[in-house]
Amino acid sequence: MTLLLQQLLNGFSLGAIYALIALGYTMVYGTLQLINFAHGEVYMMGAFAALYLAKVSGVADNPTIPGAIVVMLGAMAFCAVLGMTIERVAYRPLRNSSRLNMLITAIGVSLLLQNLGLLMFGALQDFPSLLPEARWTVSGVMVRSNDLVIFGVTATLMVVLTWIVERTQLGRAMRAVSHSRDAAALMGIPADRIVVATFAIGSVLAGAAAVLVAMDKHTIRPDMGMTFGLKAFVAAVLGGIGSVPGAVAGGLLLGLAETLVSGYVSSTFRDAIAFLLLILILLYKPSGLFGKHVPEKV
Amino acid sequence: MRQGALAYGILALLLAAVWGIELFLVPWTDPYLTDIVIRVGINLLAVMGLALVLGFTGQFSLGHAGFMAVGAYAAAASTLYAGVPPVGGIVVGGLVAALAGFGVGLPTLRLSGDYLAVVTLGFNGIIIVLIQNSPALGGAQGLTGLPVATTFGLTFTCVVLGGLFIRNLLVSPLGRVFEAVRDNEIATRSLGIDTTRAKVLAFVVGAFWAGVSGALIAYYRSSIFPSQFQFDRSIEQVAMVVLGGTGSLSGPLIAATILSALPEVLRPVAQYRMVIYSIVLIAMMILRPTGLLGNHELSDVLKRLWQKRPGARSTAA
């Protein structure tokens, strides 16, 4: 029972991170119908930006709560700029070309960032603690302060995101663009600017996730975004691509599935479970848990 | 009937050329050069399969190296555990890879092509993890002690057979279906064509030749390692097809020849190889999305050049 509770806690902690990254995939897919493969690399770059920020600002030597907040906000801002640059340079020239071409470009951007990261940062680097760390044992279950930080930051960002999407002018425009870009443009919505905003918001969430993971794992690598990003994409599909609550549910579900499988079956199959889930959901409910089935129109 | 005879004639001629080179030229050639040529040939086999899947059918497979791994390990296991000779092992490798292609393709190809990219990418990763954790397949240390059988002759016999097979498939009615699926899947389906069946078929054929290519690697250096079939290799093959031209068979083969031989020439910049590939992919998509040859074949281009030469008016008209 204790083991199960521990696994559930770990699963929710991992799932919260998946959810943050999945939101970036789902929002971009919602507006452009593009799997933004480079999203995982934005997340990776965010971790390295945070590392340099922490070193330069001295937070690495003297972990405090305001310092950690500054580093996280800095990484989020860096990711926003990176995400918008990628959209402007690589994706916008292809706005009207085939989806296959856009997909190939996305893979190209992802590889480019990953290999540039490898050349610039080397194979892996240590990441310092940004906060004083503590751990408590509550009736046999180990609770780490990092888990609480992950839950706190994720919940805050979710509330802010939901507010933006549901309550602001920008959110309304984003929903309109994802419904139909052409119709939205005809109604006077600057569709290109909304797409840029979508990339910025998704990248900000990836930056926050990057700092949370780096704080927790204490090592960062240039290839950390590849598999992790793909799994987050699977989480987005699981919940229903294009749906914000779906991405959260999918992320949590995937995190739980992974920790339970590696806890009770074998950690070898940990990485396989995401793709198994993807195939199952594609077979039995292609629109995902929260997605609406959209009939193909000619 | 006459056309069939012509096809067999071409096949016999090409095979005679391959074995002529093997018997009379290779023994006197620098082994280093032969090594490069054999490795180009192995890449050609994998790339022609991907050209069918990505270039002609428009399905974005990002795990072609995974099928090479399946073929290589199936061939190696059949030889080590069942004593199958290399030529049989190559067939086994191809067939097992085709089976894997069927298993991966059937559930995913029913849906939009984007999911295929993610699933095949995941498949590539999972295959490597499974091999690394399987003691029977040698784990991360790889399998050793395989017979050495991959010569110039054997490699290019496979290349000739594969090339003619895919070329004939493409000019058959089924080839038209593949291209129709790529150009407009909904329109194709509305003509009563089973597009899922066509996509799965293209995928299985592509996986088969990737498996053959992997099996040739297994019998080349008498050992194989999971690290030889990682994601980098899949990307390299995608770059070759995209660069050569989606919708062309000879284009990707030319690109594969150049890009496989290039690292040998450019040893000093080897560490920038993946950076260069990724920039090439992005630039190609933005500037010339159809690739070097577009959807033309080398023979079309040569024919046009021939007709454009000065004084060609009378024959062209």
Short mmCIF file of C-alpha atoms in Angstrom, two decimals, chain B residues 36-260:
data_model
loop_
_atom_site.label_atom_id
_atom_site.label_comp_id
_atom_site.label_asym_id
_atom_site.label_seq_id
_atom_site.Cartn_x
_atom_site.Cartn_y
_atom_site.Cartn_z
CA ILE B 36 32.97 2.86 -49.43
CA VAL B 37 31.14 1.49 -52.48
CA ILE B 38 29.66 -1.41 -50.49
CA ARG B 39 28.46 0.94 -47.78
CA VAL B 40 26.90 3.21 -50.39
CA GLY B 41 25.12 0.13 -51.79
CA ILE B 42 23.76 -0.81 -48.37
CA ASN B 43 22.42 2.72 -47.92
CA LEU B 44 20.89 2.65 -51.40
CA LEU B 45 18.76 -0.35 -50.43
CA ALA B 46 17.38 1.34 -47.34
CA VAL B 47 16.80 4.64 -49.12
CA MET B 48 14.90 3.11 -52.06
CA GLY B 49 12.46 1.61 -49.55
CA LEU B 50 12.03 4.97 -47.87
CA ALA B 51 11.65 6.71 -51.23
CA LEU B 52 8.65 4.45 -51.86
CA VAL B 53 7.12 5.19 -48.45
CA LEU B 54 7.94 8.88 -48.06
CA GLY B 55 8.49 10.08 -51.61
CA PHE B 56 5.80 8.24 -53.52
CA THR B 57 3.18 7.39 -50.91
CA GLY B 58 3.70 10.51 -48.78
CA GLN B 59 3.91 8.69 -45.44
CA PHE B 60 6.46 10.19 -43.07
CA SER B 61 8.34 7.26 -41.53
CA LEU B 62 10.99 8.32 -39.04
CA GLY B 63 12.04 4.83 -38.00
CA HIS B 64 13.51 3.28 -41.11
CA ALA B 65 16.72 2.40 -39.22
CA GLY B 66 14.52 0.46 -36.78
CA PHE B 67 13.49 -1.85 -39.62
CA MET B 68 17.14 -2.19 -40.59
CA ALA B 69 17.83 -3.25 -37.00
CA VAL B 70 15.04 -5.83 -37.16
CA GLY B 71 16.40 -7.20 -40.43
CA ALA B 72 20.00 -7.26 -39.21
CA TYR B 73 19.19 -9.02 -35.94
CA ALA B 74 16.75 -11.46 -37.54
CA ALA B 75 19.39 -12.43 -40.09
CA ALA B 76 22.11 -12.69 -37.46
CA ALA B 77 19.94 -14.77 -35.12
CA SER B 78 18.89 -17.10 -37.93
CA THR B 79 22.53 -17.74 -38.78
CA LEU B 80 23.83 -18.06 -35.22
CA TYR B 81 20.97 -20.11 -33.77
CA ALA B 82 19.64 -22.03 -36.78
CA GLY B 83 22.63 -22.20 -39.09
CA VAL B 84 20.89 -20.43 -41.97
CA PRO B 85 23.45 -19.47 -44.64
CA PRO B 86 23.88 -15.72 -45.31
CA VAL B 87 21.82 -15.61 -48.51
CA GLY B 88 18.94 -17.24 -46.67
CA GLY B 89 19.57 -14.93 -43.74
CA ILE B 90 19.14 -11.90 -45.98
CA VAL B 91 15.73 -13.19 -47.08
CA VAL B 92 14.82 -13.92 -43.45
CA GLY B 93 15.93 -10.41 -42.45
CA GLY B 94 13.80 -8.83 -45.15
CA LEU B 95 10.73 -10.91 -44.31
CA VAL B 96 10.92 -10.33 -40.55
CA ALA B 97 11.39 -6.59 -41.11
CA ALA B 98 8.37 -6.62 -43.46
CA LEU B 99 6.36 -8.34 -40.73
CA ALA B 100 7.45 -5.66 -38.25
CA GLY B 101 6.43 -3.03 -40.80
CA PHE B 102 2.99 -4.64 -41.01
CA GLY B 103 2.66 -4.64 -37.23
CA VAL B 104 3.64 -0.99 -36.89
CA GLY B 105 1.87 0.24 -40.00
CA LEU B 106 -1.53 -1.41 -39.71
CA PRO B 107 -2.75 0.47 -36.62
CA THR B 108 -1.12 3.82 -37.42
CA LEU B 109 -1.55 4.12 -41.17
CA ARG B 110 -5.32 4.12 -40.81
CA LEU B 111 -5.04 7.64 -39.43
CA SER B 112 -3.48 10.92 -40.41
CA GLY B 113 0.18 10.70 -41.42
CA ASP B 114 1.43 12.78 -38.49
CA TYR B 115 0.91 9.97 -36.05
CA LEU B 116 2.99 7.67 -38.20
CA ALA B 117 6.00 9.95 -37.69
CA VAL B 118 5.65 9.75 -33.91
CA VAL B 119 4.98 6.01 -33.79
CA THR B 120 7.83 5.09 -36.12
CA LEU B 121 10.19 7.34 -34.19
CA GLY B 122 9.10 5.61 -31.01
CA PHE B 123 9.43 2.22 -32.68
CA ASN B 124 13.03 3.00 -33.61
CA GLY B 125 13.82 3.88 -30.00
CA ILE B 126 12.00 0.89 -28.54
CA ILE B 127 13.70 -1.59 -30.87
CA ILE B 128 17.10 -0.33 -29.77
CA VAL B 129 16.11 -0.55 -26.08
CA LEU B 130 14.74 -4.07 -26.53
CA ILE B 131 17.90 -5.26 -28.27
CA GLN B 132 20.11 -3.64 -25.64
CA ASN B 133 18.21 -5.48 -22.92
CA SER B 134 18.04 -8.85 -24.63
CA PRO B 135 20.91 -11.20 -23.67
CA ALA B 136 20.10 -13.54 -26.58
CA LEU B 137 20.78 -10.68 -29.01
CA GLY B 138 24.01 -9.70 -27.31
CA GLY B 139 22.71 -6.62 -25.52
CA ALA B 140 24.65 -3.39 -25.92
CA GLN B 141 27.84 -5.34 -26.68
CA GLY B 142 26.33 -6.56 -29.94
CA LEU B 143 26.43 -9.90 -31.70
CA THR B 144 29.71 -11.23 -32.99
CA GLY B 145 30.94 -14.31 -34.83
CA LEU B 146 28.79 -13.95 -37.92
CA PRO B 147 30.12 -15.25 -41.24
CA VAL B 148 31.45 -12.56 -43.56
CA ALA B 149 29.49 -12.73 -46.81
CA THR B 150 28.62 -9.19 -47.89
CA THR B 151 30.70 -8.55 -50.98
CA PHE B 152 30.32 -6.02 -53.74
CA GLY B 153 28.57 -8.66 -55.83
CA LEU B 154 26.03 -9.68 -53.19
CA THR B 155 25.27 -6.08 -52.17
CA PHE B 156 24.69 -4.85 -55.67
CA THR B 157 22.72 -7.95 -56.65
CA CYS B 158 20.32 -6.90 -53.90
CA VAL B 159 20.45 -3.28 -55.09
CA VAL B 160 19.60 -4.32 -58.67
CA LEU B 161 16.80 -6.63 -57.53
CA GLY B 162 15.41 -4.02 -55.13
CA GLY B 163 15.66 -1.19 -57.62
CA LEU B 164 13.89 -3.11 -60.38
CA PHE B 165 11.28 -4.40 -57.94
CA ILE B 166 10.39 -0.93 -56.72
CA ARG B 167 10.58 0.61 -60.18
CA ASN B 168 8.20 -2.03 -61.55
CA LEU B 169 5.90 -1.55 -58.58
CA LEU B 170 5.82 2.19 -59.30
CA VAL B 171 4.90 1.87 -62.97
CA SER B 172 2.20 -0.70 -62.17
CA PRO B 173 -1.39 0.40 -61.42
CA LEU B 174 -0.53 0.03 -57.74
CA GLY B 175 2.20 2.65 -58.18
CA ARG B 176 -0.43 5.09 -59.44
CA VAL B 177 -2.48 4.34 -56.33
CA PHE B 178 0.52 5.17 -54.13
CA GLU B 179 0.96 8.53 -55.82
CA ALA B 180 -2.77 9.23 -55.66
CA VAL B 181 -2.71 8.58 -51.90
CA ARG B 182 0.15 11.03 -51.55
CA ASP B 183 -1.51 13.74 -53.65
CA ASN B 184 -4.99 13.55 -52.20
CA GLU B 185 -6.00 10.77 -49.92
CA ILE B 186 -9.64 11.74 -49.56
CA ALA B 187 -10.13 11.96 -53.32
CA THR B 188 -8.47 8.57 -53.73
CA ARG B 189 -10.70 7.01 -51.12
CA SER B 190 -13.76 8.48 -52.79
CA LEU B 191 -12.83 6.53 -55.93
CA GLY B 192 -13.38 3.36 -53.95
CA ILE B 193 -9.71 2.61 -53.43
CA ASP B 194 -8.67 1.10 -50.11
CA THR B 195 -6.05 3.68 -49.19
CA THR B 196 -5.10 2.01 -45.90
CA ARG B 197 -4.27 -1.17 -47.79
CA ALA B 198 -2.11 0.79 -50.26
CA LYS B 199 -0.26 2.62 -47.47
CA VAL B 200 0.36 -0.55 -45.48
CA LEU B 201 1.59 -2.29 -48.64
CA ALA B 202 4.06 0.51 -49.43
CA PHE B 203 5.19 0.48 -45.82
CA VAL B 204 5.73 -3.29 -45.80
CA VAL B 205 7.71 -3.22 -49.05
CA GLY B 206 9.84 -0.34 -47.72
CA ALA B 207 10.48 -2.23 -44.47
CA PHE B 208 11.42 -5.37 -46.44
CA TRP B 209 14.23 -3.62 -48.30
CA ALA B 210 15.36 -1.88 -45.12
CA GLY B 211 15.57 -5.35 -43.55
CA VAL B 212 17.64 -6.64 -46.47
CA SER B 213 19.92 -3.64 -46.05
CA GLY B 214 20.29 -4.38 -42.33
CA ALA B 215 21.03 -8.06 -43.03
CA LEU B 216 23.83 -7.03 -45.40
CA ILE B 217 25.33 -4.96 -42.58
CA ALA B 218 25.16 -8.02 -40.33
CA TYR B 219 27.20 -10.12 -42.77
CA TYR B 220 29.63 -7.33 -43.58
CA ARG B 221 31.88 -6.97 -40.54
CA SER B 222 30.82 -10.23 -38.81
CA SER B 223 29.36 -8.24 -35.91
CA ILE B 224 26.45 -5.85 -35.30
CA PHE B 225 25.67 -3.39 -32.53
CA PRO B 226 22.38 -1.72 -31.59
CA SER B 227 24.08 1.67 -31.82
CA GLN B 228 24.41 1.22 -35.60
CA PHE B 229 20.67 1.57 -36.05
CA GLN B 230 19.88 4.62 -33.98
CA PHE B 231 17.62 7.50 -34.82
CA ASP B 232 20.46 9.43 -36.53
CA ARG B 233 20.44 6.87 -39.27
CA SER B 234 16.69 7.22 -39.86
CA ILE B 235 17.11 10.98 -40.14
CA GLU B 236 20.01 10.60 -42.53
CA GLN B 237 17.79 8.50 -44.79
CA VAL B 238 14.96 11.02 -44.63
CA ALA B 239 17.45 13.74 -45.59
CA MET B 240 18.57 11.65 -48.58
CA VAL B 241 15.01 11.17 -49.86
CA VAL B 242 14.02 14.80 -49.31
CA LEU B 243 17.21 16.10 -50.89
CA GLY B 244 16.93 13.79 -53.88
CA GLY B 245 13.30 14.56 -54.54
CA THR B 246 10.07 13.28 -53.10
CA GLY B 247 8.38 11.48 -55.95
CA SER B 248 11.55 10.34 -57.66
CA LEU B 249 13.42 7.06 -57.33
CA SER B 250 16.68 8.02 -59.01
CA GLY B 251 16.90 11.37 -57.18
CA PRO B 252 17.09 9.87 -53.67
CA LEU B 253 19.50 7.21 -54.94
CA ILE B 254 21.81 9.92 -56.28
CA ALA B 255 21.49 11.86 -53.01
CA ALA B 256 22.20 8.67 -51.04
CA THR B 257 25.32 8.00 -53.10
CA ILE B 258 26.63 11.53 -52.59
CA LEU B 259 25.70 11.79 -48.90
CA SER B 260 27.09 8.33 -48.03
#
